[in-house]
Amino acid sequence: MKLGIIGAMKIEVEALKNNMESKTVVTRAGMEFCDGILEGLPTVVVQCGVGKVNAAMCVQVLCDCFGVTHLLNTGIAGSLSNELDIGDLVISKDVMYHDFDCVGFGYAYGQVPGMDVITFSGDQTMMDYALAAAEAVNPGHSKVGRIATGDQFVCDKERKNAIIERTQALCTEMEGGAIAHAAYRNGIPFVILRAISDKADDSAEMDYPAFEAIAANRCAAVAQRVAQKLRGI
Ligand code: ADE
């Protein structure tokens, strides 16, 4: 068992890196892979950068060069649900793209031609561990459900509503779908874990800078607890 933990931004992975032991840092594809031990578990923590291409590349390097067997994505997201407030946590039951549209070509919305799935399902054991960890960190403020991914920072109501209509997702972010897609193609179990930093509407540009650090740190604390639980399997 070797866990890969991916965050898009420095703030999403910094605390985890600081808490690792026996670290070595290797640079590949412009990303720093911090290979060591987290909570007794062999783990690689990496900042992949923003967006789907960076995220997918990162997964492939984790699989090919570091031999990870499980993947966890930690980070922040915009809420798509009235029941999710800033600081709340979302665990991926499944993930899909909100910006992949080959409908005119005969595919379902979000489906990548050639793929036999429209949504990518999270691993049940990792989801269970993530939910238990989220409840320990912030009781009563976590949900398991769909996450929608696209190369867009969503900050207007119309776009937000269109994404809700097309995906029925709980939150939106910019890497999870690509991590799930690359994990699926490599046959690796994954979970996406996100803390809400904004409401993905006209208030997002105001809320995001204010709550980014709080949400990212909360998510990293949950990720670390998941590593602790995974050590047992
Ligand atoms: N990550 C955090 N907030 C987001 C938003 N509103 N849209 C896309 N990604 C995000």
Coordinates of C-alpha atoms and ligand atoms in Angstrom, one line a residue:
M1 CA 0.0 0.0 0.0
K2 CA 1.4 3.4 -1.0
L3 CA -0.8 6.5 -1.0
G4 CA -0.5 9.4 -3.4
I5 CA -2.0 12.7 -2.1
I6 CA -2.5 15.4 -4.6
G7 CA -3.4 19.1 -4.1
A8 CA -3.5 21.7 -6.8
M9 CA -2.1 24.5 -4.7
K10 CA 0.7 25.0 -2.2
I11 CA -1.7 25.8 0.6
E12 CA -3.5 22.4 0.0
V13 CA -0.4 20.3 0.6
E14 CA 2.0 22.3 2.7
A15 CA 0.8 21.1 6.1
L16 CA 0.9 17.5 4.9
K17 CA 4.5 17.8 3.6
N18 CA 5.5 19.4 6.9
N19 CA 4.1 16.4 8.8
M20 CA 5.9 13.8 6.8
E21 CA 8.9 11.8 7.9
S22 CA 11.9 10.4 6.0
K23 CA 11.2 12.6 3.0
T24 CA 12.9 12.8 -0.3
V25 CA 11.9 15.3 -3.0
V26 CA 12.0 14.3 -6.7
T27 CA 11.0 16.7 -9.5
R28 CA 9.1 15.3 -12.5
A29 CA 7.1 17.2 -15.1
G30 CA 7.8 20.4 -13.1
M31 CA 6.1 19.0 -10.0
E32 CA 7.8 18.3 -6.7
F33 CA 6.9 14.8 -5.4
C34 CA 7.6 14.5 -1.7
D35 CA 8.1 10.8 -1.0
G36 CA 8.1 9.7 2.6
I37 CA 6.0 8.5 5.5
L38 CA 2.8 10.1 6.7
E39 CA 1.1 8.7 9.8
G40 CA 3.2 5.5 9.4
L41 CA 2.0 5.0 5.8
P42 CA 4.3 5.2 2.7
T43 CA 3.0 8.3 1.0
V44 CA 3.8 10.7 -1.8
V45 CA 2.5 14.2 -1.4
V46 CA 2.5 16.5 -4.5
Q47 CA 1.3 19.9 -5.6
C48 CA 0.0 19.3 -9.2
G49 CA -1.0 22.8 -10.2
V50 CA -4.4 24.0 -11.3
G51 CA -6.6 22.2 -13.8
K52 CA -7.3 18.9 -15.5
V53 CA -4.1 18.5 -17.5
N54 CA -1.8 19.1 -14.6
A55 CA -3.9 16.7 -12.5
A56 CA -3.9 13.9 -15.0
M57 CA -0.1 14.2 -15.6
C58 CA 0.5 14.1 -11.9
V59 CA -1.5 10.8 -11.5
Q60 CA 0.5 9.2 -14.3
V61 CA 3.8 10.1 -12.7
L62 CA 2.6 8.8 -9.3
C63 CA 1.7 5.5 -10.9
D64 CA 4.7 5.0 -13.2
C65 CA 7.5 6.5 -11.1
F66 CA 6.3 6.1 -7.5
G67 CA 4.2 2.9 -7.6
V68 CA 1.2 4.4 -5.7
T69 CA -1.7 2.0 -5.1
H70 CA -4.3 4.5 -3.8
L71 CA -5.0 8.1 -4.6
L72 CA -6.5 10.9 -2.5
N73 CA -7.2 14.4 -3.8
T74 CA -7.4 17.1 -1.1
G75 CA -8.5 20.7 -1.8
I76 CA -11.2 23.3 -1.9
A77 CA -14.3 23.7 -4.0
G78 CA -17.3 25.9 -4.8
S79 CA -20.6 24.8 -3.3
L80 CA -23.4 23.9 -5.7
S81 CA -25.8 22.9 -2.9
N82 CA -27.8 25.2 -0.5
E83 CA -27.1 22.6 2.2
L84 CA -23.3 23.1 1.9
D85 CA -21.8 26.1 3.6
I86 CA -18.2 27.5 3.6
G87 CA -15.9 25.1 5.5
D88 CA -18.2 22.0 5.0
L89 CA -16.6 18.9 3.5
V90 CA -17.6 16.9 0.5
I91 CA -16.4 13.3 -0.2
S92 CA -16.7 11.9 -3.7
K93 CA -19.3 9.2 -4.3
D94 CA -18.5 9.9 -7.9
V95 CA -16.9 12.6 -10.1
M96 CA -17.7 13.8 -13.6
Y97 CA -16.7 16.6 -16.0
H98 CA -19.0 19.5 -16.3
D99 CA -17.2 21.0 -19.3
F100 CA -16.9 17.9 -21.6
D101 CA -19.5 18.1 -24.3
C102 CA -19.7 15.5 -27.1
V103 CA -23.5 15.4 -27.0
G104 CA -23.7 16.3 -30.7
F105 CA -21.5 13.4 -31.4
G106 CA -23.9 10.9 -29.7
Y107 CA -22.4 10.8 -26.2
A108 CA -23.9 11.6 -22.8
Y109 CA -23.1 15.0 -21.3
G110 CA -19.7 14.8 -19.6
Q111 CA -18.8 11.5 -21.3
V112 CA -15.4 11.2 -22.9
P113 CA -15.6 9.3 -26.2
G114 CA -14.1 5.8 -25.9
M115 CA -14.8 5.7 -22.1
D116 CA -17.3 3.2 -20.9
V117 CA -18.4 5.4 -18.0
I118 CA -19.9 8.9 -17.6
T119 CA -19.0 9.3 -14.0
F120 CA -16.0 7.9 -12.1
S121 CA -16.9 6.2 -8.8
G122 CA -14.9 6.7 -5.6
D123 CA -13.5 3.6 -3.7
Q124 CA -16.0 2.6 -1.0
T125 CA -13.4 1.9 1.7
M126 CA -11.6 5.2 1.1
M127 CA -15.0 7.0 1.1
D128 CA -15.9 5.4 4.4
Y129 CA -12.6 6.4 5.9
A130 CA -12.8 9.9 4.5
L131 CA -16.4 10.3 5.9
A132 CA -15.3 9.1 9.4
A133 CA -12.3 11.4 9.3
A134 CA -14.4 14.4 8.1
E135 CA -16.9 13.8 10.9
A136 CA -14.1 13.7 13.4
V137 CA -12.6 17.0 12.2
N138 CA -15.9 18.9 11.7
P139 CA -18.9 16.9 13.1
G140 CA -22.2 17.3 11.2
H141 CA -20.7 19.2 8.3
S142 CA -19.8 16.6 5.7
K143 CA -21.7 15.1 2.7
V144 CA -20.9 12.2 0.3
G145 CA -22.0 12.9 -3.3
R146 CA -21.1 13.9 -6.8
I147 CA -18.3 16.4 -7.6
A148 CA -18.2 18.2 -10.9
T149 CA -14.9 19.1 -12.5
G150 CA -14.0 21.6 -15.2
D151 CA -11.3 24.1 -16.3
Q152 CA -13.3 27.0 -14.9
F153 CA -13.4 29.0 -11.7
V154 CA -17.2 29.2 -11.3
C155 CA -18.2 32.6 -10.1
D156 CA -21.6 33.5 -11.6
K157 CA -25.1 32.2 -10.9
E158 CA -26.0 31.3 -14.5
R159 CA -23.0 29.1 -15.0
K160 CA -23.5 27.6 -11.5
N161 CA -27.1 26.7 -12.3
A162 CA -26.2 25.2 -15.6
I163 CA -23.6 22.9 -13.9
I164 CA -26.2 21.9 -11.3
E165 CA -28.7 21.0 -14.0
R166 CA -26.3 19.0 -16.0
T167 CA -24.5 17.1 -13.2
Q168 CA -26.6 17.3 -10.0
A169 CA -23.2 17.6 -8.2
L170 CA -22.7 19.0 -4.7
C171 CA -19.6 21.1 -5.5
T172 CA -17.4 22.1 -8.3
E173 CA -13.6 22.2 -8.6
M174 CA -10.9 21.9 -11.3
E175 CA -8.9 18.7 -10.8
G176 CA -11.0 15.8 -9.3
G177 CA -12.5 14.5 -12.5
A178 CA -9.1 14.3 -14.2
I179 CA -7.6 12.5 -11.2
A180 CA -10.5 10.1 -11.1
H181 CA -10.3 9.5 -14.9
A182 CA -6.5 8.8 -14.7
A183 CA -7.0 6.6 -11.6
Y184 CA -9.7 4.7 -13.5
R185 CA -7.5 4.1 -16.5
N186 CA -4.7 2.9 -14.2
G187 CA -7.0 0.7 -12.1
I188 CA -6.2 2.6 -8.9
P189 CA -8.8 3.3 -6.1
F190 CA -9.3 6.9 -5.3
V191 CA -11.3 9.4 -3.3
I192 CA -11.7 13.2 -3.8
L193 CA -12.0 15.2 -0.6
R194 CA -13.0 18.9 -0.8
A195 CA -13.7 21.7 1.7
I196 CA -16.1 24.5 0.5
S197 CA -14.3 27.8 0.1
D198 CA -17.1 29.7 -1.7
K199 CA -20.6 29.4 -3.2
A200 CA -19.5 29.4 -6.9
D201 CA -21.7 32.4 -7.6
D202 CA -21.3 36.2 -7.6
S203 CA -20.0 36.1 -4.0
A204 CA -17.2 33.6 -5.0
E205 CA -14.5 36.2 -5.8
M206 CA -15.0 37.8 -2.4
D207 CA -15.3 34.6 -0.4
Y208 CA -12.6 32.6 -2.0
P209 CA -9.5 34.6 -0.7
A210 CA -11.1 34.9 2.8
F211 CA -11.8 31.2 3.2
E212 CA -9.2 29.5 1.0
A213 CA -6.7 28.8 3.8
I214 CA -9.3 27.7 6.4
A215 CA -10.9 25.3 4.0
A216 CA -7.6 23.9 2.6
N217 CA -6.2 23.3 6.1
R218 CA -9.4 21.6 7.2
C219 CA -9.2 19.3 4.2
A220 CA -5.5 18.5 4.8
A221 CA -6.3 17.5 8.4
V222 CA -8.9 15.1 7.1
A223 CA -6.5 13.7 4.5
Q224 CA -4.0 13.0 7.2
R225 CA -6.5 11.0 9.2
V226 CA -7.4 9.0 6.1
A227 CA -3.7 8.1 5.8
Q228 CA -3.8 7.0 9.4
K229 CA -6.7 4.7 8.8
L230 CA -5.3 3.3 5.5
R231 CA -2.2 2.2 7.3
G232 CA -4.3 -0.6 8.8
I233 CA -5.2 -2.2 5.4
Ligands
ADE1 N1 -12.3 25.8 -6.2 C1 -12.7 26.6 -5.2 N2 -13.8 27.3 -5.5 C2 -14.0 27.0 -6.9 C3 -15.0 27.5 -7.8 N3 -15.9 28.4 -7.5 N4 -14.9 27.0 -9.1 C4 -14.0 26.1 -9.4 N5 -13.0 25.7 -8.6 C5 -13.1 26.1 -7.3

